[in-house]
PDB file of C-alpha atoms in Angstrom:
ATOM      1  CA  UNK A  22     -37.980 -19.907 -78.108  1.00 91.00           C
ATOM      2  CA  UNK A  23     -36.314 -17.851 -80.541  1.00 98.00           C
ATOM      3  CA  UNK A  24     -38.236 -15.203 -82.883  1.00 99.00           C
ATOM      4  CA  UNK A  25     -39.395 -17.057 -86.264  1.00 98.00           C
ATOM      5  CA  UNK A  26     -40.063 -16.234 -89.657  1.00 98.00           C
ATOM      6  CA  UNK A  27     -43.520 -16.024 -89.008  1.00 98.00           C
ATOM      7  CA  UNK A  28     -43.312 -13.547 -85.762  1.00 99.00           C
ATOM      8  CA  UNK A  29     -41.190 -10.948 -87.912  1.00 99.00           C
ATOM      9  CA  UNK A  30     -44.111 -11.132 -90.676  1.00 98.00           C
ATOM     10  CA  UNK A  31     -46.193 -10.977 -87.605  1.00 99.00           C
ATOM     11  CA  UNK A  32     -45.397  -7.158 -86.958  1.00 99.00           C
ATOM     12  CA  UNK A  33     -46.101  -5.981 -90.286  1.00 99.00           C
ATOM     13  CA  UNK A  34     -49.839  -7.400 -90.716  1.00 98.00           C
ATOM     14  CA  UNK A  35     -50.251  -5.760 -87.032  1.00 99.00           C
ATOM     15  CA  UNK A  36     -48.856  -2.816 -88.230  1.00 99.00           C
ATOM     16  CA  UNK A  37     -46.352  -3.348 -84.743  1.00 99.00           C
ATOM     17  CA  UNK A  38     -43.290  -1.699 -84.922  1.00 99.00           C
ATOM     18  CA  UNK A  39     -39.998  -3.780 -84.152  1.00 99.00           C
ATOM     19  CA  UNK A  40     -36.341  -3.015 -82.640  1.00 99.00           C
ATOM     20  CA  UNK A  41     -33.321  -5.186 -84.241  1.00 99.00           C
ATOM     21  CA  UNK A  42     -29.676  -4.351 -83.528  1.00 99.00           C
ATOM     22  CA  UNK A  43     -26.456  -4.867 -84.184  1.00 99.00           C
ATOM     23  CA  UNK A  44     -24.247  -7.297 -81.341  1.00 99.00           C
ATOM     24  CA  UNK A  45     -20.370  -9.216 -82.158  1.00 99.00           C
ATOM     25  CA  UNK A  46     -20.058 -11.243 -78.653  1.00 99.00           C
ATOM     26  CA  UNK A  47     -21.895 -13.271 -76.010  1.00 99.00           C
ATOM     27  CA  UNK A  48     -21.982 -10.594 -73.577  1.00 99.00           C
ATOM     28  CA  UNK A  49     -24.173  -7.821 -75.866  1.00 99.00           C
ATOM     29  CA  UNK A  50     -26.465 -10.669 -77.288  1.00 99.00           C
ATOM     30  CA  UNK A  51     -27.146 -11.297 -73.735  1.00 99.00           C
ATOM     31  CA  UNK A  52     -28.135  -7.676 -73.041  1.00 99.00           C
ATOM     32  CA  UNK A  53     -30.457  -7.566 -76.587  1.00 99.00           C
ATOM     33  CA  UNK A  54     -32.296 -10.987 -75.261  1.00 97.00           C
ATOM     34  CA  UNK A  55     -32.429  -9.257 -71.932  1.00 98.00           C
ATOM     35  CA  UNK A  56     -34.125  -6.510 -73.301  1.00 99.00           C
ATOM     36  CA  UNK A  57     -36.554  -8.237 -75.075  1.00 99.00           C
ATOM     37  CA  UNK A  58     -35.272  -7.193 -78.848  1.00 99.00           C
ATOM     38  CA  UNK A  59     -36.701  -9.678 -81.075  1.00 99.00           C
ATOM     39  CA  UNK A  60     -33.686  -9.572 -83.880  1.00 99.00           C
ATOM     40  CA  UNK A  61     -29.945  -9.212 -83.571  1.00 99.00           C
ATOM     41  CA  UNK A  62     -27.758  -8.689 -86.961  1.00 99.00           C
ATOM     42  CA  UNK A  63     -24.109 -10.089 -86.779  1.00 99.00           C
ATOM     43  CA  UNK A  64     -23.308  -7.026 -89.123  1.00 98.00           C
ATOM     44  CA  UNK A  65     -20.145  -6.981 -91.171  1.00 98.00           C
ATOM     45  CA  UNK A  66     -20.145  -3.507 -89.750  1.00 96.00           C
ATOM     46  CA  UNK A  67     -17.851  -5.504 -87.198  1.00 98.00           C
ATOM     47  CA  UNK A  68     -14.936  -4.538 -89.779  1.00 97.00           C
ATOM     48  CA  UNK A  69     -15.460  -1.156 -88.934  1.00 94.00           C
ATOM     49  CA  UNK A  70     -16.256  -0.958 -84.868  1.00 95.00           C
ATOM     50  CA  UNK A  71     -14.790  -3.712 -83.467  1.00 97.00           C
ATOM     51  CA  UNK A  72     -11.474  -4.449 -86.098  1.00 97.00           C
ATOM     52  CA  UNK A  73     -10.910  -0.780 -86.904  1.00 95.00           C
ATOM     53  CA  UNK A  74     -11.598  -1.132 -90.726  1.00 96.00           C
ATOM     54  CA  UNK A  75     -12.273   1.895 -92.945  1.00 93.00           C
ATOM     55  CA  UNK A  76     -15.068   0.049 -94.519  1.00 93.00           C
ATOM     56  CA  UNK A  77     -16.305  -3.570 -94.146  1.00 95.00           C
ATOM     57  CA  UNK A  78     -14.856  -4.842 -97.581  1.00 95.00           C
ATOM     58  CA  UNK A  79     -11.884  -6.735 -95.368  1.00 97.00           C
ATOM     59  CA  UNK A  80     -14.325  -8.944 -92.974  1.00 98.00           C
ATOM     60  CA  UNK A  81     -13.879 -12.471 -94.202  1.00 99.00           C
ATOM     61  CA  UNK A  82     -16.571 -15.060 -93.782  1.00 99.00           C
ATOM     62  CA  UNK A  83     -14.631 -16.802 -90.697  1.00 99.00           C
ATOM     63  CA  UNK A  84     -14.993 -13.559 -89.051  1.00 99.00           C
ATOM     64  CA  UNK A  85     -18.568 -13.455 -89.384  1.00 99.00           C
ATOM     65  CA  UNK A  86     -18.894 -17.137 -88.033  1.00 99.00           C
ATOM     66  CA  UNK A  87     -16.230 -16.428 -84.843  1.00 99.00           C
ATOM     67  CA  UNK A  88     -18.480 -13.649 -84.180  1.00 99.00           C
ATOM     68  CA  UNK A  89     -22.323 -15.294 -85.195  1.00 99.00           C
ATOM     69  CA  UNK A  90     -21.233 -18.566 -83.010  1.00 99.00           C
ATOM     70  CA  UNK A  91     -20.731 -16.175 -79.901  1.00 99.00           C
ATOM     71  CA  UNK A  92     -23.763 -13.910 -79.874  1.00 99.00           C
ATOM     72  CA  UNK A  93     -25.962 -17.358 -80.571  1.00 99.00           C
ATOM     73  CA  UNK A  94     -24.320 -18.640 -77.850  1.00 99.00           C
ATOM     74  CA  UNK A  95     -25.544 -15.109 -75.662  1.00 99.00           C
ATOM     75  CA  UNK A  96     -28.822 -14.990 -76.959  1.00 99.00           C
ATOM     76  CA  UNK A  97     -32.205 -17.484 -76.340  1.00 98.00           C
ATOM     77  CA  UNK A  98     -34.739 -15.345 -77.633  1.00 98.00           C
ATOM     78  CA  UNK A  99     -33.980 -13.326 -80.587  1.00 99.00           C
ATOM     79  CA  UNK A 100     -33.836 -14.099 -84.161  1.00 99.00           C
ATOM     80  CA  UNK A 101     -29.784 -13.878 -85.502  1.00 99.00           C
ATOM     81  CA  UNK A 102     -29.020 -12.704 -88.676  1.00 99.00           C
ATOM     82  CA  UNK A 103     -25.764 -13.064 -89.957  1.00 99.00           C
ATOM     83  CA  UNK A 104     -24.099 -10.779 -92.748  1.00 99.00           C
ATOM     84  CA  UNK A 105     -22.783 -12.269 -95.903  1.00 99.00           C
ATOM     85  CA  UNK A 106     -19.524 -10.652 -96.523  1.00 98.00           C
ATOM     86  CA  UNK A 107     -17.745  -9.283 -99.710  1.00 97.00           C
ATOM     87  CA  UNK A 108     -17.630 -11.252-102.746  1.00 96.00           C
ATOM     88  CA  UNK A 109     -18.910 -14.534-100.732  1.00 98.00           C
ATOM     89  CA  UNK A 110     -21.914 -14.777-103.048  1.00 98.00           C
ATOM     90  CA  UNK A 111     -20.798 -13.737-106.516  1.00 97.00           C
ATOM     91  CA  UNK A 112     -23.359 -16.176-108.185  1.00 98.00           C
ATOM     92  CA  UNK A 113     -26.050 -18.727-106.615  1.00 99.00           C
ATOM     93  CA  UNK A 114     -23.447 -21.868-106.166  1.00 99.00           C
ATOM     94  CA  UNK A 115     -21.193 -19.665-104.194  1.00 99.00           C
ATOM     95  CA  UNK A 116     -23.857 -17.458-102.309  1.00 99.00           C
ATOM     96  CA  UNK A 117     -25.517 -20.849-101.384  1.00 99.00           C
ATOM     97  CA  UNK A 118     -22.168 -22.560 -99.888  1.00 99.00           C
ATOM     98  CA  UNK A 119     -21.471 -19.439 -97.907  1.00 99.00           C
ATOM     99  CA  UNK A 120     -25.071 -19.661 -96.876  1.00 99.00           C
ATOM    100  CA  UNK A 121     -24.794 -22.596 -95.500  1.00 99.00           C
ATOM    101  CA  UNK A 122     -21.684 -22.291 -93.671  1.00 99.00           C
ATOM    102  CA  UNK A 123     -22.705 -19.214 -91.784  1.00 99.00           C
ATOM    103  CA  UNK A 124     -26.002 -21.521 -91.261  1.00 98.00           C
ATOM    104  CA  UNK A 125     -23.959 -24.498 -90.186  1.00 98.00           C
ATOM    105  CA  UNK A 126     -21.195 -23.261 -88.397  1.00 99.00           C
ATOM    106  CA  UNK A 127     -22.227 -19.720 -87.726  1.00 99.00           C
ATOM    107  CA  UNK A 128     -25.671 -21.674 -85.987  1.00 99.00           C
ATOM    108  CA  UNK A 129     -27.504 -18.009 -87.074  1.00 99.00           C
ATOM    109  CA  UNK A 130     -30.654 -18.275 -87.929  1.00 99.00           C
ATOM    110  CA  UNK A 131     -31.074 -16.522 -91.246  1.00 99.00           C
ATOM    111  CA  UNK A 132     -28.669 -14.653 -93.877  1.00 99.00           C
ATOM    112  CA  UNK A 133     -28.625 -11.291 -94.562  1.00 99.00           C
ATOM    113  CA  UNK A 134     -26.844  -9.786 -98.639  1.00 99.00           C
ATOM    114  CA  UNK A 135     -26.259  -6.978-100.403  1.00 97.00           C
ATOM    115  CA  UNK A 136     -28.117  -5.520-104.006  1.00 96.00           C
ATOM    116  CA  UNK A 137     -30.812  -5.517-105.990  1.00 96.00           C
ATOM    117  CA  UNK A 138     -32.163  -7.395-108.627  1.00 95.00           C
ATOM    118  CA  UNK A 139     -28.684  -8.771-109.557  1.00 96.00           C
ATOM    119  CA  UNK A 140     -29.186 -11.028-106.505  1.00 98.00           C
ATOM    120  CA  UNK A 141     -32.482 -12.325-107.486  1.00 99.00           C
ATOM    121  CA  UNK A 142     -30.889 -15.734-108.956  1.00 99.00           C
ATOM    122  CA  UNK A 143     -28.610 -15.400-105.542  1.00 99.00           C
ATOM    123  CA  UNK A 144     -31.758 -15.310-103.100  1.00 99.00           C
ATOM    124  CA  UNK A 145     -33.698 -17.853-104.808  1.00 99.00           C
ATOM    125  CA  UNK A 146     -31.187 -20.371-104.684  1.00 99.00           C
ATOM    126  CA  UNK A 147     -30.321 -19.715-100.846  1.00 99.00           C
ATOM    127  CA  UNK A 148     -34.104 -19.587 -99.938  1.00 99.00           C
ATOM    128  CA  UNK A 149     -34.533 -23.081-102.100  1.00 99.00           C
ATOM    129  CA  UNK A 150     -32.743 -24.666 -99.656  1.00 98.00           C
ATOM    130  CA  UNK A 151     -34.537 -23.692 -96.624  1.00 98.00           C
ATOM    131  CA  UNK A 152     -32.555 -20.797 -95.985  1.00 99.00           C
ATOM    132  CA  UNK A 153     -34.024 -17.506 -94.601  1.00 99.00           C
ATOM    133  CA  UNK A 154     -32.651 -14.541 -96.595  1.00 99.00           C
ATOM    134  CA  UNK A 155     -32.740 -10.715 -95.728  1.00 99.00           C
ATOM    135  CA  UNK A 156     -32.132  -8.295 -98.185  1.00 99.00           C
ATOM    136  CA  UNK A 157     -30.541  -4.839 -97.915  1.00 98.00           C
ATOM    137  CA  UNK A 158     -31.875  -2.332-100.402  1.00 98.00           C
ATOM    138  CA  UNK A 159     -30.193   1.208-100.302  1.00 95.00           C
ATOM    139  CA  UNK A 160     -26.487   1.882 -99.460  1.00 92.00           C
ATOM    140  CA  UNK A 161     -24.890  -0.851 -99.133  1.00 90.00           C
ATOM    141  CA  UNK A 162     -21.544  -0.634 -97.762  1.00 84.00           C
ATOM    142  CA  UNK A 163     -19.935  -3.299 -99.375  1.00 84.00           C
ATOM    143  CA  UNK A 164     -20.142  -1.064-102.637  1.00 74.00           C
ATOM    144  CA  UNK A 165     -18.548   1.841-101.129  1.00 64.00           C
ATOM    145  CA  UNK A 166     -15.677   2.231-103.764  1.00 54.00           C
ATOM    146  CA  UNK A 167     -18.128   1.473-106.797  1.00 55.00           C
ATOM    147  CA  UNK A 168     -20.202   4.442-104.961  1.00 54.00           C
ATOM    148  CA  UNK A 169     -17.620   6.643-102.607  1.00 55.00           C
ATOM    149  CA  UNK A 170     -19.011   8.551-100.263  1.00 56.00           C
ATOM    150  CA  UNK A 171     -22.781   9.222-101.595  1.00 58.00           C
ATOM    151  CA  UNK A 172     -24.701   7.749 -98.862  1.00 74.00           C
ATOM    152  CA  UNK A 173     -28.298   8.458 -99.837  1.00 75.00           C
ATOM    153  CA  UNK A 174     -30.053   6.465-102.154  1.00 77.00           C
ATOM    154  CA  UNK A 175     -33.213   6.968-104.360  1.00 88.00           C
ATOM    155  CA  UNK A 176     -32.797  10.724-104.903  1.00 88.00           C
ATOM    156  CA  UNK A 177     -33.651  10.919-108.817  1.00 93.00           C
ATOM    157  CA  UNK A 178     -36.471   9.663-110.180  1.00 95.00           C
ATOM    158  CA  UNK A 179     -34.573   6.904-111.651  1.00 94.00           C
ATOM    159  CA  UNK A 180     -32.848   5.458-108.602  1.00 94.00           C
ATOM    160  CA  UNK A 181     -36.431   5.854-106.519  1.00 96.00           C
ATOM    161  CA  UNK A 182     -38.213   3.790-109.871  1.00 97.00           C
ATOM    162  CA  UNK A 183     -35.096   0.956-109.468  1.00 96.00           C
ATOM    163  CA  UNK A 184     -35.323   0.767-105.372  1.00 97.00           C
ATOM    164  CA  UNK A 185     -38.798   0.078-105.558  1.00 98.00           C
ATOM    165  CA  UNK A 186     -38.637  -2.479-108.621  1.00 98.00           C
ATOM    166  CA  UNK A 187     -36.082  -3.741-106.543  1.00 98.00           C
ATOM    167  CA  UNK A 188     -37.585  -4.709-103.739  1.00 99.00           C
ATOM    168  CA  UNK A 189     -40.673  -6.462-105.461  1.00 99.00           C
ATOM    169  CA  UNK A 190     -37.803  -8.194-107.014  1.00 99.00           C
ATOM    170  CA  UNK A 191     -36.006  -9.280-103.957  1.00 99.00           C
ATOM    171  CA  UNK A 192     -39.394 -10.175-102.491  1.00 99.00           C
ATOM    172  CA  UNK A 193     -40.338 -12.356-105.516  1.00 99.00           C
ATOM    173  CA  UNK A 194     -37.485 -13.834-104.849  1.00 99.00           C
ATOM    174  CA  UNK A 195     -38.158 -15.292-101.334  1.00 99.00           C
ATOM    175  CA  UNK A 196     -36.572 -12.560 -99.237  1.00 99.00           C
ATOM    176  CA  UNK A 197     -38.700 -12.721 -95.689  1.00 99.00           C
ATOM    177  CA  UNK A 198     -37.783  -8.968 -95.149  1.00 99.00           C
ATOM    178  CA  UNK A 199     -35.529  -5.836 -96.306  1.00 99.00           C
ATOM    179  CA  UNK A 200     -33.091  -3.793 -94.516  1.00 99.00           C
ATOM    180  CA  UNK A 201     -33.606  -0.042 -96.285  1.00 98.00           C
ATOM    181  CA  UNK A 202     -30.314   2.035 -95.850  1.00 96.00           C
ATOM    182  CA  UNK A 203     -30.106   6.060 -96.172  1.00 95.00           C
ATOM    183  CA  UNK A 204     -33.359   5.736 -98.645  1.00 97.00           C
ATOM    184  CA  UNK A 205     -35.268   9.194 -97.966  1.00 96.00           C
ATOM    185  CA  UNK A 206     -37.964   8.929 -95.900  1.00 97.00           C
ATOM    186  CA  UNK A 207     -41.087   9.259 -98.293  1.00 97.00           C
ATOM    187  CA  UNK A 208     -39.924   6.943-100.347  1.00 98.00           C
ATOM    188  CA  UNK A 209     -39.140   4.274 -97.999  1.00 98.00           C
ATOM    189  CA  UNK A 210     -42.828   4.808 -97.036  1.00 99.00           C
ATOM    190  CA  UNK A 211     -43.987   3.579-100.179  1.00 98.00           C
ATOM    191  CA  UNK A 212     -41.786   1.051-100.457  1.00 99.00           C
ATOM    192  CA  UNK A 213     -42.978  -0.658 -97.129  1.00 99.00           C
ATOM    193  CA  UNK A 214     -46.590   0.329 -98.381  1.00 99.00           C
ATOM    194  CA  UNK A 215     -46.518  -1.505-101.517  1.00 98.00           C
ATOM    195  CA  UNK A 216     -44.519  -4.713-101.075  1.00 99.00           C
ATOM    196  CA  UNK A 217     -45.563  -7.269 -98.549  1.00 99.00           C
ATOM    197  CA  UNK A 218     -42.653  -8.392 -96.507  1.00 99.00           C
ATOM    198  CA  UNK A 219     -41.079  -6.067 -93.922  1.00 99.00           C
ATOM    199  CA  UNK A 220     -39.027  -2.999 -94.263  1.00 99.00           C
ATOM    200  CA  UNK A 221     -36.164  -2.453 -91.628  1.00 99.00           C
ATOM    201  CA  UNK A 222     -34.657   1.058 -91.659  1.00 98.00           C
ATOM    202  CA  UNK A 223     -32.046   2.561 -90.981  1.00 97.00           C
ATOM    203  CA  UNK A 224     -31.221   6.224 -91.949  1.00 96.00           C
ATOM    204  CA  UNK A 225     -34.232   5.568 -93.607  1.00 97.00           C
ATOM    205  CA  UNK A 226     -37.318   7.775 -91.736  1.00 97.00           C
ATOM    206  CA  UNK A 227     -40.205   6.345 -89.393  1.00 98.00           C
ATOM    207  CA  UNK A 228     -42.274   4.334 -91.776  1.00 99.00           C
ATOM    208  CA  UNK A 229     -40.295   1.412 -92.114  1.00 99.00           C
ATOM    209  CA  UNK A 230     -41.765  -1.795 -90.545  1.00 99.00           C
ATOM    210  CA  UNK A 231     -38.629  -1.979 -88.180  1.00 99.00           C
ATOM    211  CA  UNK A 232     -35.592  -0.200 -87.520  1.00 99.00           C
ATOM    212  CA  UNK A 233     -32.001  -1.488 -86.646  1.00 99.00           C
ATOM    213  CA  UNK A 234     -28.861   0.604 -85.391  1.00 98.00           C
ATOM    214  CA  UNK A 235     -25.187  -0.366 -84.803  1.00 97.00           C
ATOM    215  CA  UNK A 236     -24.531  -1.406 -81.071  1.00 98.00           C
ATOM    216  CA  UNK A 237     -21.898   1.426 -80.818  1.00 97.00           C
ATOM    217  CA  UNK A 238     -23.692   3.852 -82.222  1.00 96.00           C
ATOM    218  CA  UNK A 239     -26.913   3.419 -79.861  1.00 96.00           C
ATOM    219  CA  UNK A 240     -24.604   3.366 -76.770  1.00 97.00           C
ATOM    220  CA  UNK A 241     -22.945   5.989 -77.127  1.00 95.00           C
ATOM    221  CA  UNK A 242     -19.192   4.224 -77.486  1.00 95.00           C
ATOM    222  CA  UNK A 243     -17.832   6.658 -80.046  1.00 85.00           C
ATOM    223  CA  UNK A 244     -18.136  10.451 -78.583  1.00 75.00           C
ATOM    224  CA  UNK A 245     -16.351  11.959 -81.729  1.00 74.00           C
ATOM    225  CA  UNK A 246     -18.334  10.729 -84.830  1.00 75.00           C
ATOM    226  CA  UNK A 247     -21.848  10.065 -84.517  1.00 80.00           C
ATOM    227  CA  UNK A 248     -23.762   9.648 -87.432  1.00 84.00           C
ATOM    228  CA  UNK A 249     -26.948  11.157 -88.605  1.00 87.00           C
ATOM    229  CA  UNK A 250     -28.992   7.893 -88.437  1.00 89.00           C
ATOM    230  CA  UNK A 251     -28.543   7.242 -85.273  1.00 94.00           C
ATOM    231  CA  UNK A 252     -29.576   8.085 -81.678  1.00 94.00           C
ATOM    232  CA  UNK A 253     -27.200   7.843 -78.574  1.00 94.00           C
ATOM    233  CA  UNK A 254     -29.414   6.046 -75.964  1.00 96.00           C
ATOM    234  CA  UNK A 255     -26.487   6.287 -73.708  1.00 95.00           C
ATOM    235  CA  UNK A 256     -23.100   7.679 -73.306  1.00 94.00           C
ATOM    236  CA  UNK A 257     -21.220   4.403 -72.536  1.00 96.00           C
ATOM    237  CA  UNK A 258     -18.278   5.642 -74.088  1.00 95.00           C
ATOM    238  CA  UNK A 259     -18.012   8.705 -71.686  1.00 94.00           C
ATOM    239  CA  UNK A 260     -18.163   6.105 -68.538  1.00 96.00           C
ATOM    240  CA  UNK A 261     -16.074   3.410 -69.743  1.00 97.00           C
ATOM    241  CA  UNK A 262     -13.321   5.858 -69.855  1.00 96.00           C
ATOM    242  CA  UNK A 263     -13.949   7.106 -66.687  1.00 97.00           C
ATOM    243  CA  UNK A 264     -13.795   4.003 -64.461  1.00 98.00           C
ATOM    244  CA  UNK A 265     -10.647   3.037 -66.318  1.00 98.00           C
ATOM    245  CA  UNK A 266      -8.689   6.927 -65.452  1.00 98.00           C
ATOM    246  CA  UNK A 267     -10.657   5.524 -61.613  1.00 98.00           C
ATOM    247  CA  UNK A 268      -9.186   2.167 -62.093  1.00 98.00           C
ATOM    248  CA  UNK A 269      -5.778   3.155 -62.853  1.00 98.00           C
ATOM    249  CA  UNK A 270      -5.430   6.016 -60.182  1.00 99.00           C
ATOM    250  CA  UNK A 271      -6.764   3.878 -57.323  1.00 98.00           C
ATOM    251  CA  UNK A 272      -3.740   1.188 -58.464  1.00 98.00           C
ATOM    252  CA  UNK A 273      -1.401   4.040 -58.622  1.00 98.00           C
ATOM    253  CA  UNK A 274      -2.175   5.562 -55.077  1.00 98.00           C
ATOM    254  CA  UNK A 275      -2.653   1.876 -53.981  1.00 97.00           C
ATOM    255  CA  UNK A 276      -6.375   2.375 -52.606  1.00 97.00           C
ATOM    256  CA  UNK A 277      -6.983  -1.011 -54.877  1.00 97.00           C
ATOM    257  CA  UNK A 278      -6.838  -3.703 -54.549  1.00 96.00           C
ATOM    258  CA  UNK A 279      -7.695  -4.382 -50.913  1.00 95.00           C
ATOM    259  CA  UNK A 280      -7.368  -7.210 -48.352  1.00 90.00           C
ATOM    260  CA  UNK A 281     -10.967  -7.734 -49.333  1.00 92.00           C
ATOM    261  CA  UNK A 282     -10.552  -8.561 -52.748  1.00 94.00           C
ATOM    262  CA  UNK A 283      -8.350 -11.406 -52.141  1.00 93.00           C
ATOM    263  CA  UNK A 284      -8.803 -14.820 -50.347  1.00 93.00           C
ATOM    264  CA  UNK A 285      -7.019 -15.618 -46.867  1.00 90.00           C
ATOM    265  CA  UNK A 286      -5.134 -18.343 -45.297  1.00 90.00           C
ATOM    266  CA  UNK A 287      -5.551 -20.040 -41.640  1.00 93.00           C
ATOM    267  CA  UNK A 288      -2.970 -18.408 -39.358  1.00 90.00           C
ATOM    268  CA  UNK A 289      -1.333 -21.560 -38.818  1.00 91.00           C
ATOM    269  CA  UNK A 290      -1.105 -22.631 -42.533  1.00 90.00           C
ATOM    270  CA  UNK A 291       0.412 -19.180 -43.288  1.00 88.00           C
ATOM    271  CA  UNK A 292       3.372 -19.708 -40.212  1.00 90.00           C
ATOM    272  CA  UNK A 293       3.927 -22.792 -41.843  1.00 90.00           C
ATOM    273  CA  UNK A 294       4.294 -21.680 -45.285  1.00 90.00           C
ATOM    274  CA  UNK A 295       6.884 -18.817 -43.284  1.00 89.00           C
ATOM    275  CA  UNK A 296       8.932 -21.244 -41.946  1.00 89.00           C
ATOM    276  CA  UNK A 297       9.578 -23.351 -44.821  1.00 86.00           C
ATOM    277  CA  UNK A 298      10.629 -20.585 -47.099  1.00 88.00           C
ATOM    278  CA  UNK A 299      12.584 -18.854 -44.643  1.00 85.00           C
ATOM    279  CA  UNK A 300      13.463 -21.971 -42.109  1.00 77.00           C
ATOM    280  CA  UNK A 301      15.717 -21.351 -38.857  1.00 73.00           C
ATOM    281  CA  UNK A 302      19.555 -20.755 -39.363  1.00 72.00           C
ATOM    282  CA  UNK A 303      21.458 -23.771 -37.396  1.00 67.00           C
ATOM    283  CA  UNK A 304      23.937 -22.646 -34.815  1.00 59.00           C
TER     284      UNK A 304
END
């Protein structure tokens, strides 16, 4: 049975910290259900690690269902979020059609958007409907050219006074929990203190409720850019290139394939297939 509503509120009141992570196909979801994670996010950070996007302003909404119908598909256990893309929920009728097509067709379990108070009207009308909705409080890629490059947010008194407003906002609203990007630390602390839903960080200290990292980031699948938020649990990358060079040389120097790793005929159905492409010559 998959996680609920009511398990992710679970870990707050018990003060239990949680693991959620990113996954795009069957095969990941498979390994987070395997390893017990109770929440998977079909991220729109796919732009950027699996379609080679600078940013994730190109993923369209069909991407995120391709992608949210296979890691349902992988997964049994775990909660799956799915990402509402770029201008897919500009005001509550459209934010509530795309919704419920990433519920529909997507099969995800809850919806995850973008901003702050602006998407109170947004959230309320998606959650009237029986829709879970997570918000994401912070930096929020989808605003990078409004923004640029300033990653951390809540650094002047003014910004840390609107996060926090913010979030009682988005929680007013019917959000069941908040993703907290690149906040600093001590004030994401008193943000999870003070509003009753909870906080998933990410770049965003140890106090948060939960924390959730990009699948390629936590594997270790990029060995030239890692980024200050994250860990490398593993160095995937490293050995993925390795067996291919291993792959390709054992081809080369024909040590692969071998008769092992292909099926066999009878002796006598092979002499006959001999014969008939290469029959006797007549006299």
């Amino acid at each position: 049975m998959r996680t609920k509503i009511q398990d992710v509120y679970g870990y707050k009141q018990r003060g239990e910290k949680f693991a959620m992570v990113t996954a795009y196909d069957y095969t990941s979801a498979q390994f987070v259900d395997r390893a017990g994670l109770p929440l998977i996010l079909v991220g729109d950070s796919l732009g950027t690690v699996v379609q080679g996007h600078d940013t994730t302003i190109p993923v369209t909404i069909e991407d995120i269902i391709y992608h949210a119908r296979m890691v349902v598909r992988g997964s049994q256990q775990a909660m799956v979020v799915a990402d509402m893309p770029f201008m897919t929920y500009r005001d509550p009728a459209q934010g509530l059609e795309t919704a419920a097509r990433l519920f529909r067709d997507g099969r995800v379990q809850a919806v995850k958007l973008e901003g702050g108070g602006r998407m109170v009207p947004v959230v309320e009308a998606i959650v009237e409907h029986g829709i879970p909705v997570m918000g994401h409080l912070g930096y929020t890629p989808q605003s990078v050219h409004q923004f640029g490059k300033q990653i951390v947010r809540g650094k002047t008194p003014a910004q840390a006074r609107g996060l926090l407003q913010d979030a009682h906002r988005l929680e007013e609203a019917g959000a069941f929990a908040l993703v907290l990007e690149c906040v600093p630390g001590p004030l994401a602390a008193i943000i999870t203190a003070q509003v009753g839903i909870p906080t998933i960080g990410i770049g965003s200290g140890p106090d948060c409720d939960g924390q959730v990292q990009v699948w390629h980031d936590l594997l270790g699948l990029y060995h030239d850019f890692v980024p200050r938020h994250a860990k490398q649990y593993a160095q995937l990358g490293e050995a993925i290139e390795t067996a291919l060079k291993q792959y390709a040389t054992e081809v080369r120097e024909q040590v692969f394939p071998t008769e092992r790793h292909a099926s066999s005929l009878p002796d006598d159905m092979l002499r006959m297939l001999i014969q008939e492409v290469n029959p006797p010559r007549s006299a």
